[in-house]
C-alpha cells in the first residue's frame, strides 16, 4: 500500500472512531507497527494529527462551513479589507470557497465589479447587489461546505478569465507550498489559478503551517499573500525567492 493511501486511511479511522492505538491501526491496515509509527510522525509534522502515548488522535480537519465561519472573524475581516483594496472598479474577481473569501465578498458591496465564484455563501451575499455582475460556476454541490466542485466547475473556469483570484488555503508549508485538506477541491483551485492574471492567497496566522495533505500549488503560482501576522522566516524567504509580495493586513505592502 502506498504511503499516501495509508495516510488517508489513518486519518479516516481517527476522525470516525476517535483516538487509536498503533497496534489497532497496524492490524486495520495490514502493515507493521514501525510503519504506522513513521506514518504518524509524518502526519503530525503536517499538522493533521497529534501523537499520544501508544497511538494518535486527529486534529480538526475540513470542518463544515458553519463551524469555521465563527472562528477568527476579526482576523479574517482585516485580511478581507486589505485584499479588497487591491481591486479597482471595473475589474473581474474570482473568489474561492471558504470563510475568508466570504468575508471579502462582504467588503465588495457597492463596487462596480464582476465576481465569479463557486462559493455559495458568496453568491448569497452578493445576489442582491445590482452593481456587481455575478457569475456562479456550475458543479456538484457540497452542502456542508457551501461550495460547487467537479468537472463542470472546472469546465466553466476554462471558459472564463479574471483579473484577480483570491485563494483560500488550509495551510502554507515553510517551502511556500499551498495545501488543502479536501482533495476534491484541489482541481477547482488549480483551474482558478489558470483562469486568473493575479493570484492572491488569503491566509491568517493559523495557516502557517496549518493543515492539509493535498498540494494546490507552489509559491511560484502566487503573486501576493495577504495575512494578519508576520510570516515565519523560512516561509517568508521561500515566498520572496519566488517573487511573492507579502502584505500585512492593516499595514503597507512589502
PDB file of C-alpha atoms in Angstrom:
ATOM      1  CA  UNK A   1       0.000   0.000   0.000  1.00  0.00           C
ATOM      2  CA  UNK A   2       1.328   3.433  -0.936  1.00  0.00           C
ATOM      3  CA  UNK A   3       2.159   5.805   1.905  1.00  0.00           C
ATOM      4  CA  UNK A   4      -0.365   8.416   0.710  1.00  0.00           C
ATOM      5  CA  UNK A   5      -3.153   5.833   0.793  1.00  0.00           C
ATOM      6  CA  UNK A   6      -2.125   4.700   4.283  1.00  0.00           C
ATOM      7  CA  UNK A   7      -2.190   8.305   5.466  1.00  0.00           C
ATOM      8  CA  UNK A   8      -5.721   8.767   4.136  1.00  0.00           C
ATOM      9  CA  UNK A   9      -6.922   5.591   5.864  1.00  0.00           C
ATOM     10  CA  UNK A  10      -5.251   6.522   9.160  1.00  0.00           C
ATOM     11  CA  UNK A  11      -6.893   9.951   9.163  1.00  0.00           C
ATOM     12  CA  UNK A  12     -10.256   8.469   8.229  1.00  0.00           C
ATOM     13  CA  UNK A  13     -10.003   5.976  11.101  1.00  0.00           C
ATOM     14  CA  UNK A  14      -9.084   8.663  13.630  1.00  0.00           C
ATOM     15  CA  UNK A  15     -11.800  11.077  12.513  1.00  0.00           C
ATOM     16  CA  UNK A  16     -14.538   8.461  12.507  1.00  0.00           C
ATOM     17  CA  UNK A  17     -13.513   6.398  15.516  1.00  0.00           C
ATOM     18  CA  UNK A  18     -11.542   8.759  17.714  1.00  0.00           C
ATOM     19  CA  UNK A  19      -8.039   8.144  19.124  1.00  0.00           C
ATOM     20  CA  UNK A  20      -6.494   4.828  18.131  1.00  0.00           C
ATOM     21  CA  UNK A  21      -3.530   2.736  19.222  1.00  0.00           C
ATOM     22  CA  UNK A  22      -0.614   1.954  16.923  1.00  0.00           C
ATOM     23  CA  UNK A  23      -1.382  -1.769  17.256  1.00  0.00           C
ATOM     24  CA  UNK A  24      -5.006  -1.262  16.181  1.00  0.00           C
ATOM     25  CA  UNK A  25      -4.009   0.823  13.156  1.00  0.00           C
ATOM     26  CA  UNK A  26      -1.367  -1.757  12.265  1.00  0.00           C
ATOM     27  CA  UNK A  27      -3.984  -4.531  12.237  1.00  0.00           C
ATOM     28  CA  UNK A  28      -6.511  -2.467  10.274  1.00  0.00           C
ATOM     29  CA  UNK A  29      -4.034  -1.537   7.539  1.00  0.00           C
ATOM     30  CA  UNK A  30      -2.073  -4.779   7.481  1.00  0.00           C
ATOM     31  CA  UNK A  31       1.325  -3.150   7.974  1.00  0.00           C
ATOM     32  CA  UNK A  32       3.916  -3.257  10.747  1.00  0.00           C
ATOM     33  CA  UNK A  33       3.671  -1.076  13.870  1.00  0.00           C
ATOM     34  CA  UNK A  34       7.000   0.517  12.847  1.00  0.00           C
ATOM     35  CA  UNK A  35       5.453   1.653   9.554  1.00  0.00           C
ATOM     36  CA  UNK A  36       2.448   3.107  11.388  1.00  0.00           C
ATOM     37  CA  UNK A  37       4.740   4.988  13.778  1.00  0.00           C
ATOM     38  CA  UNK A  38       6.608   6.554  10.840  1.00  0.00           C
ATOM     39  CA  UNK A  39       3.283   7.500   9.257  1.00  0.00           C
ATOM     40  CA  UNK A  40       2.121   9.129  12.489  1.00  0.00           C
ATOM     41  CA  UNK A  41       5.319  11.178  12.728  1.00  0.00           C
ATOM     42  CA  UNK A  42       4.815  12.418   9.161  1.00  0.00           C
ATOM     43  CA  UNK A  43       1.130  13.250   9.705  1.00  0.00           C
ATOM     44  CA  UNK A  44       1.923  15.060  12.951  1.00  0.00           C
ATOM     45  CA  UNK A  45       4.594  17.110  11.143  1.00  0.00           C
ATOM     46  CA  UNK A  46       1.912  18.056   8.609  1.00  0.00           C
ATOM     47  CA  UNK A  47      -0.385  19.205  11.424  1.00  0.00           C
ATOM     48  CA  UNK A  48      -3.040  16.575  10.721  1.00  0.00           C
ATOM     49  CA  UNK A  49      -2.891  14.634  13.982  1.00  0.00           C
ATOM     50  CA  UNK A  50      -1.361  14.596  17.441  1.00  0.00           C
ATOM     51  CA  UNK A  51       0.562  11.604  18.709  1.00  0.00           C
ATOM     52  CA  UNK A  52      -0.404  10.394  22.162  1.00  0.00           C
ATOM     53  CA  UNK A  53       1.014   7.560  24.261  1.00  0.00           C
ATOM     54  CA  UNK A  54       0.741   4.398  22.166  1.00  0.00           C
ATOM     55  CA  UNK A  55      -1.196   5.971  19.303  1.00  0.00           C
ATOM     56  CA  UNK A  56      -2.670   9.189  17.914  1.00  0.00           C
ATOM     57  CA  UNK A  57      -5.747  11.397  17.702  1.00  0.00           C
ATOM     58  CA  UNK A  58      -6.901  13.507  14.765  1.00  0.00           C
ATOM     59  CA  UNK A  59      -6.624  17.270  14.617  1.00  0.00           C
ATOM     60  CA  UNK A  60      -9.584  19.255  13.334  1.00  0.00           C
ATOM     61  CA  UNK A  61      -9.617  18.921   9.585  1.00  0.00           C
ATOM     62  CA  UNK A  62     -12.109  20.051   6.974  1.00  0.00           C
ATOM     63  CA  UNK A  63     -14.855  21.409   9.234  1.00  0.00           C
ATOM     64  CA  UNK A  64     -18.312  22.342   7.942  1.00  0.00           C
ATOM     65  CA  UNK A  65     -18.606  25.953   6.750  1.00  0.00           C
ATOM     66  CA  UNK A  66     -20.926  26.999   9.585  1.00  0.00           C
ATOM     67  CA  UNK A  67     -18.351  25.961  12.206  1.00  0.00           C
ATOM     68  CA  UNK A  68     -15.365  27.602  10.514  1.00  0.00           C
ATOM     69  CA  UNK A  69     -17.306  30.810   9.886  1.00  0.00           C
ATOM     70  CA  UNK A  70     -17.340  31.543  13.631  1.00  0.00           C
ATOM     71  CA  UNK A  71     -13.552  31.257  14.061  1.00  0.00           C
ATOM     72  CA  UNK A  72     -11.090  34.217  13.940  1.00  0.00           C
ATOM     73  CA  UNK A  73     -13.691  36.564  12.429  1.00  0.00           C
ATOM     74  CA  UNK A  74     -11.823  39.791  13.274  1.00  0.00           C
ATOM     75  CA  UNK A  75      -8.617  38.490  11.683  1.00  0.00           C
ATOM     76  CA  UNK A  76     -10.465  37.394   8.554  1.00  0.00           C
ATOM     77  CA  UNK A  77     -12.180  40.778   8.291  1.00  0.00           C
ATOM     78  CA  UNK A  78      -8.833  42.599   8.500  1.00  0.00           C
ATOM     79  CA  UNK A  79      -7.415  40.385   5.725  1.00  0.00           C
ATOM     80  CA  UNK A  80     -10.569  40.839   3.636  1.00  0.00           C
ATOM     81  CA  UNK A  81     -10.451  44.635   3.903  1.00  0.00           C
ATOM     82  CA  UNK A  82      -6.799  44.730   2.835  1.00  0.00           C
ATOM     83  CA  UNK A  83      -7.457  42.341  -0.059  1.00  0.00           C
ATOM     84  CA  UNK A  84     -10.480  44.341  -1.281  1.00  0.00           C
ATOM     85  CA  UNK A  85      -8.269  47.426  -1.524  1.00  0.00           C
ATOM     86  CA  UNK A  86      -6.187  45.694  -4.210  1.00  0.00           C
ATOM     87  CA  UNK A  87      -9.116  45.628  -6.634  1.00  0.00           C
ATOM     88  CA  UNK A  88     -10.080  48.539  -8.906  1.00  0.00           C
ATOM     89  CA  UNK A  89     -13.631  49.184 -10.054  1.00  0.00           C
ATOM     90  CA  UNK A  90     -14.391  47.578 -13.400  1.00  0.00           C
ATOM     91  CA  UNK A  91     -12.179  44.567 -12.750  1.00  0.00           C
ATOM     92  CA  UNK A  92     -13.156  40.908 -12.538  1.00  0.00           C
ATOM     93  CA  UNK A  93     -12.650  38.961  -9.309  1.00  0.00           C
ATOM     94  CA  UNK A  94     -12.641  35.207  -8.771  1.00  0.00           C
ATOM     95  CA  UNK A  95     -13.471  34.168  -5.207  1.00  0.00           C
ATOM     96  CA  UNK A  96     -12.526  30.743  -3.873  1.00  0.00           C
ATOM     97  CA  UNK A  97     -14.526  28.690  -1.391  1.00  0.00           C
ATOM     98  CA  UNK A  98     -14.121  29.246   2.325  1.00  0.00           C
ATOM     99  CA  UNK A  99     -14.952  31.728   5.030  1.00  0.00           C
ATOM    100  CA  UNK A 100     -12.251  34.324   4.340  1.00  0.00           C
ATOM    101  CA  UNK A 101     -13.460  34.672   0.745  1.00  0.00           C
ATOM    102  CA  UNK A 102     -16.951  35.180   2.150  1.00  0.00           C
ATOM    103  CA  UNK A 103     -15.673  37.953   4.430  1.00  0.00           C
ATOM    104  CA  UNK A 104     -14.024  39.506   1.367  1.00  0.00           C
ATOM    105  CA  UNK A 105     -17.312  39.383  -0.549  1.00  0.00           C
ATOM    106  CA  UNK A 106     -18.876  41.481   2.210  1.00  0.00           C
ATOM    107  CA  UNK A 107     -16.237  44.152   1.530  1.00  0.00           C
ATOM    108  CA  UNK A 108     -17.229  44.379  -2.146  1.00  0.00           C
ATOM    109  CA  UNK A 109     -20.739  45.786  -1.735  1.00  0.00           C
ATOM    110  CA  UNK A 110     -21.292  48.987  -3.667  1.00  0.00           C
ATOM    111  CA  UNK A 111     -18.392  48.333  -6.048  1.00  0.00           C
ATOM    112  CA  UNK A 112     -18.665  48.059  -9.838  1.00  0.00           C
ATOM    113  CA  UNK A 113     -17.150  44.625 -10.353  1.00  0.00           C
ATOM    114  CA  UNK A 114     -17.623  41.217 -11.924  1.00  0.00           C
ATOM    115  CA  UNK A 115     -17.438  38.469  -9.299  1.00  0.00           C
ATOM    116  CA  UNK A 116     -17.036  34.823 -10.305  1.00  0.00           C
ATOM    117  CA  UNK A 117     -17.331  32.139  -7.632  1.00  0.00           C
ATOM    118  CA  UNK A 118     -18.052  28.533  -6.708  1.00  0.00           C
ATOM    119  CA  UNK A 119     -18.770  29.663  -3.148  1.00  0.00           C
ATOM    120  CA  UNK A 120     -22.500  29.520  -2.455  1.00  0.00           C
ATOM    121  CA  UNK A 121     -22.253  31.843   0.540  1.00  0.00           C
ATOM    122  CA  UNK A 122     -20.501  34.458  -1.608  1.00  0.00           C
ATOM    123  CA  UNK A 123     -23.315  34.101  -4.150  1.00  0.00           C
ATOM    124  CA  UNK A 124     -25.949  34.586  -1.438  1.00  0.00           C
ATOM    125  CA  UNK A 125     -24.099  37.612  -0.045  1.00  0.00           C
ATOM    126  CA  UNK A 126     -23.851  39.414  -3.396  1.00  0.00           C
ATOM    127  CA  UNK A 127     -27.010  38.216  -5.177  1.00  0.00           C
ATOM    128  CA  UNK A 128     -28.990  41.388  -4.441  1.00  0.00           C
ATOM    129  CA  UNK A 129     -26.154  43.844  -5.190  1.00  0.00           C
ATOM    130  CA  UNK A 130     -27.117  45.170  -8.613  1.00  0.00           C
ATOM    131  CA  UNK A 131     -23.774  46.910  -9.122  1.00  0.00           C
ATOM    132  CA  UNK A 132     -21.982  43.574  -9.199  1.00  0.00           C
ATOM    133  CA  UNK A 133     -22.082  41.312 -12.237  1.00  0.00           C
ATOM    134  CA  UNK A 134     -22.286  37.927 -10.528  1.00  0.00           C
ATOM    135  CA  UNK A 135     -21.227  34.658 -12.171  1.00  0.00           C
ATOM    136  CA  UNK A 136     -21.964  31.422 -10.310  1.00  0.00           C
ATOM    137  CA  UNK A 137     -19.938  28.448 -11.521  1.00  0.00           C
ATOM    138  CA  UNK A 138     -21.773  25.176 -12.100  1.00  0.00           C
ATOM    139  CA  UNK A 139     -20.938  21.878 -10.464  1.00  0.00           C
ATOM    140  CA  UNK A 140     -21.855  19.366  -7.795  1.00  0.00           C
ATOM    141  CA  UNK A 141     -22.993  20.910  -4.525  1.00  0.00           C
ATOM    142  CA  UNK A 142     -21.055  20.125  -1.339  1.00  0.00           C
ATOM    143  CA  UNK A 143     -23.788  21.135   1.069  1.00  0.00           C
ATOM    144  CA  UNK A 144     -21.861  21.227   4.343  1.00  0.00           C
ATOM    145  CA  UNK A 145     -19.028  23.252   2.796  1.00  0.00           C
ATOM    146  CA  UNK A 146     -21.291  25.510   0.696  1.00  0.00           C
ATOM    147  CA  UNK A 147     -19.277  25.004  -2.482  1.00  0.00           C
ATOM    148  CA  UNK A 148     -19.528  23.673  -6.036  1.00  0.00           C
ATOM    149  CA  UNK A 149     -16.972  21.157  -7.298  1.00  0.00           C
ATOM    150  CA  UNK A 150     -16.319  18.676 -10.068  1.00  0.00           C
ATOM    151  CA  UNK A 151     -15.667  18.605 -13.808  1.00  0.00           C
ATOM    152  CA  UNK A 152     -18.494  21.041 -14.563  1.00  0.00           C
ATOM    153  CA  UNK A 153     -16.894  23.658 -12.312  1.00  0.00           C
ATOM    154  CA  UNK A 154     -13.506  23.098 -13.943  1.00  0.00           C
ATOM    155  CA  UNK A 155     -15.031  23.273 -17.451  1.00  0.00           C
ATOM    156  CA  UNK A 156     -16.721  26.581 -16.585  1.00  0.00           C
ATOM    157  CA  UNK A 157     -13.415  28.026 -15.426  1.00  0.00           C
ATOM    158  CA  UNK A 158     -11.738  27.129 -18.726  1.00  0.00           C
ATOM    159  CA  UNK A 159     -14.220  29.445 -20.439  1.00  0.00           C
ATOM    160  CA  UNK A 160     -13.584  32.405 -18.135  1.00  0.00           C
ATOM    161  CA  UNK A 161     -10.879  34.915 -17.236  1.00  0.00           C
ATOM    162  CA  UNK A 162     -10.412  37.022 -14.106  1.00  0.00           C
ATOM    163  CA  UNK A 163      -8.108  39.893 -13.213  1.00  0.00           C
ATOM    164  CA  UNK A 164      -7.801  38.653  -9.636  1.00  0.00           C
ATOM    165  CA  UNK A 165      -8.152  35.349  -7.819  1.00  0.00           C
ATOM    166  CA  UNK A 166      -8.499  35.404  -4.044  1.00  0.00           C
ATOM    167  CA  UNK A 167      -7.500  31.938  -2.947  1.00  0.00           C
ATOM    168  CA  UNK A 168      -8.113  30.243   0.396  1.00  0.00           C
ATOM    169  CA  UNK A 169      -5.975  27.553   1.993  1.00  0.00           C
ATOM    170  CA  UNK A 170      -5.810  25.047   4.836  1.00  0.00           C
ATOM    171  CA  UNK A 171      -2.085  25.565   5.305  1.00  0.00           C
ATOM    172  CA  UNK A 172       1.133  27.005   3.898  1.00  0.00           C
ATOM    173  CA  UNK A 173       4.291  24.920   4.271  1.00  0.00           C
ATOM    174  CA  UNK A 174       7.714  26.500   5.008  1.00  0.00           C
ATOM    175  CA  UNK A 175       8.649  25.921   1.361  1.00  0.00           C
ATOM    176  CA  UNK A 176       5.701  28.079   0.307  1.00  0.00           C
ATOM    177  CA  UNK A 177       3.505  25.204  -0.889  1.00  0.00           C
ATOM    178  CA  UNK A 178      -0.218  25.920  -0.581  1.00  0.00           C
ATOM    179  CA  UNK A 179      -2.103  22.938   0.878  1.00  0.00           C
ATOM    180  CA  UNK A 180      -5.687  21.812   1.315  1.00  0.00           C
ATOM    181  CA  UNK A 181      -7.427  19.218   3.472  1.00  0.00           C
ATOM    182  CA  UNK A 182     -10.007  18.312   0.816  1.00  0.00           C
ATOM    183  CA  UNK A 183      -8.756  16.540  -2.282  1.00  0.00           C
ATOM    184  CA  UNK A 184     -11.959  17.187  -4.268  1.00  0.00           C
ATOM    185  CA  UNK A 185     -11.469  20.962  -4.034  1.00  0.00           C
ATOM    186  CA  UNK A 186      -7.883  20.924  -5.350  1.00  0.00           C
ATOM    187  CA  UNK A 187      -8.621  20.602  -9.115  1.00  0.00           C
ATOM    188  CA  UNK A 188     -11.060  23.533  -8.878  1.00  0.00           C
ATOM    189  CA  UNK A 189      -8.472  25.685  -7.117  1.00  0.00           C
ATOM    190  CA  UNK A 190      -5.873  24.824  -9.772  1.00  0.00           C
ATOM    191  CA  UNK A 191      -8.349  25.710 -12.542  1.00  0.00           C
ATOM    192  CA  UNK A 192      -8.993  29.042 -10.803  1.00  0.00           C
ATOM    193  CA  UNK A 193      -5.266  29.790 -10.789  1.00  0.00           C
ATOM    194  CA  UNK A 194      -5.030  29.122 -14.536  1.00  0.00           C
ATOM    195  CA  UNK A 195      -8.020  31.391 -15.187  1.00  0.00           C
ATOM    196  CA  UNK A 196      -6.546  34.421 -13.374  1.00  0.00           C
ATOM    197  CA  UNK A 197      -3.956  37.112 -14.059  1.00  0.00           C
ATOM    198  CA  UNK A 198      -3.085  37.742 -10.407  1.00  0.00           C
ATOM    199  CA  UNK A 199      -3.328  35.200  -7.582  1.00  0.00           C
ATOM    200  CA  UNK A 200      -3.731  36.472  -4.019  1.00  0.00           C
ATOM    201  CA  UNK A 201      -3.558  33.994  -1.152  1.00  0.00           C
ATOM    202  CA  UNK A 202      -5.670  34.867   1.901  1.00  0.00           C
ATOM    203  CA  UNK A 203      -4.058  33.254   4.962  1.00  0.00           C
ATOM    204  CA  UNK A 204      -4.430  34.177   8.612  1.00  0.00           C
ATOM    205  CA  UNK A 205      -1.695  33.303  11.075  1.00  0.00           C
ATOM    206  CA  UNK A 206      -3.246  29.900  11.857  1.00  0.00           C
ATOM    207  CA  UNK A 207      -2.477  28.792   8.278  1.00  0.00           C
ATOM    208  CA  UNK A 208       1.296  28.839   8.872  1.00  0.00           C
ATOM    209  CA  UNK A 209       1.768  25.877   8.674  1.00  0.00           C
ATOM    210  CA  UNK A 210      -1.891  24.965   9.178  1.00  0.00           C
ATOM    211  CA  UNK A 211      -3.101  21.614   7.858  1.00  0.00           C
ATOM    212  CA  UNK A 212      -3.577  19.797   4.559  1.00  0.00           C
ATOM    213  CA  UNK A 213      -2.104  16.822   2.743  1.00  0.00           C
ATOM    214  CA  UNK A 214      -3.072  17.818  -0.815  1.00  0.00           C
ATOM    215  CA  UNK A 215      -0.872  20.337  -2.617  1.00  0.00           C
ATOM    216  CA  UNK A 216      -2.728  23.063  -4.505  1.00  0.00           C
ATOM    217  CA  UNK A 217       0.240  24.995  -5.902  1.00  0.00           C
ATOM    218  CA  UNK A 218       3.744  26.234  -5.190  1.00  0.00           C
ATOM    219  CA  UNK A 219       4.871  29.757  -4.336  1.00  0.00           C
ATOM    220  CA  UNK A 220       5.703  30.382  -7.998  1.00  0.00           C
ATOM    221  CA  UNK A 221       1.940  30.401  -8.729  1.00  0.00           C
ATOM    222  CA  UNK A 222       1.254  33.230  -6.271  1.00  0.00           C
ATOM    223  CA  UNK A 223       1.583  36.982  -6.704  1.00  0.00           C
ATOM    224  CA  UNK A 224       0.537  38.239  -3.272  1.00  0.00           C
ATOM    225  CA  UNK A 225      -0.080  36.793   0.196  1.00  0.00           C
ATOM    226  CA  UNK A 226      -2.360  38.804   2.485  1.00  0.00           C
ATOM    227  CA  UNK A 227      -2.056  37.810   6.129  1.00  0.00           C
ATOM    228  CA  UNK A 228      -2.681  39.262   9.574  1.00  0.00           C
ATOM    229  CA  UNK A 229       0.656  38.430  11.223  1.00  0.00           C
ATOM    230  CA  UNK A 230       4.343  38.261  10.317  1.00  0.00           C
ATOM    231  CA  UNK A 231       5.154  35.102   8.359  1.00  0.00           C
ATOM    232  CA  UNK A 232       7.849  32.828   9.804  1.00  0.00           C
ATOM    233  CA  UNK A 233      11.317  33.376   8.385  1.00  0.00           C
ATOM    234  CA  UNK A 234      11.556  30.138   6.368  1.00  0.00           C
ATOM    235  CA  UNK A 235       8.193  30.615   4.682  1.00  0.00           C
ATOM    236  CA  UNK A 236       8.770  34.309   4.003  1.00  0.00           C
ATOM    237  CA  UNK A 237      12.141  33.507   2.420  1.00  0.00           C
ATOM    238  CA  UNK A 238      10.531  30.906   0.129  1.00  0.00           C
ATOM    239  CA  UNK A 239       7.827  33.358  -0.887  1.00  0.00           C
ATOM    240  CA  UNK A 240      10.258  36.196  -1.530  1.00  0.00           C
ATOM    241  CA  UNK A 241      12.531  33.959  -3.625  1.00  0.00           C
ATOM    242  CA  UNK A 242       9.510  33.202  -5.806  1.00  0.00           C
ATOM    243  CA  UNK A 243       8.738  36.927  -6.157  1.00  0.00           C
ATOM    244  CA  UNK A 244       5.654  36.838  -3.969  1.00  0.00           C
ATOM    245  CA  UNK A 245       4.671  40.040  -2.175  1.00  0.00           C
ATOM    246  CA  UNK A 246       3.632  39.628   1.461  1.00  0.00           C
ATOM    247  CA  UNK A 247       1.029  42.158   2.606  1.00  0.00           C
ATOM    248  CA  UNK A 248       0.192  42.559   6.292  1.00  0.00           C
ATOM    249  CA  UNK A 249      -3.444  43.435   6.917  1.00  0.00           C
ATOM    250  CA  UNK A 250      -3.693  46.965   8.273  1.00  0.00           C
ATOM    251  CA  UNK A 251      -0.178  47.870   7.125  1.00  0.00           C
ATOM    252  CA  UNK A 252       1.640  48.804   3.929  1.00  0.00           C
ATOM    253  CA  UNK A 253       2.701  46.409   1.229  1.00  0.00           C
ATOM    254  CA  UNK A 254       6.041  44.575   1.363  1.00  0.00           C
TER     255      UNK A 254
END
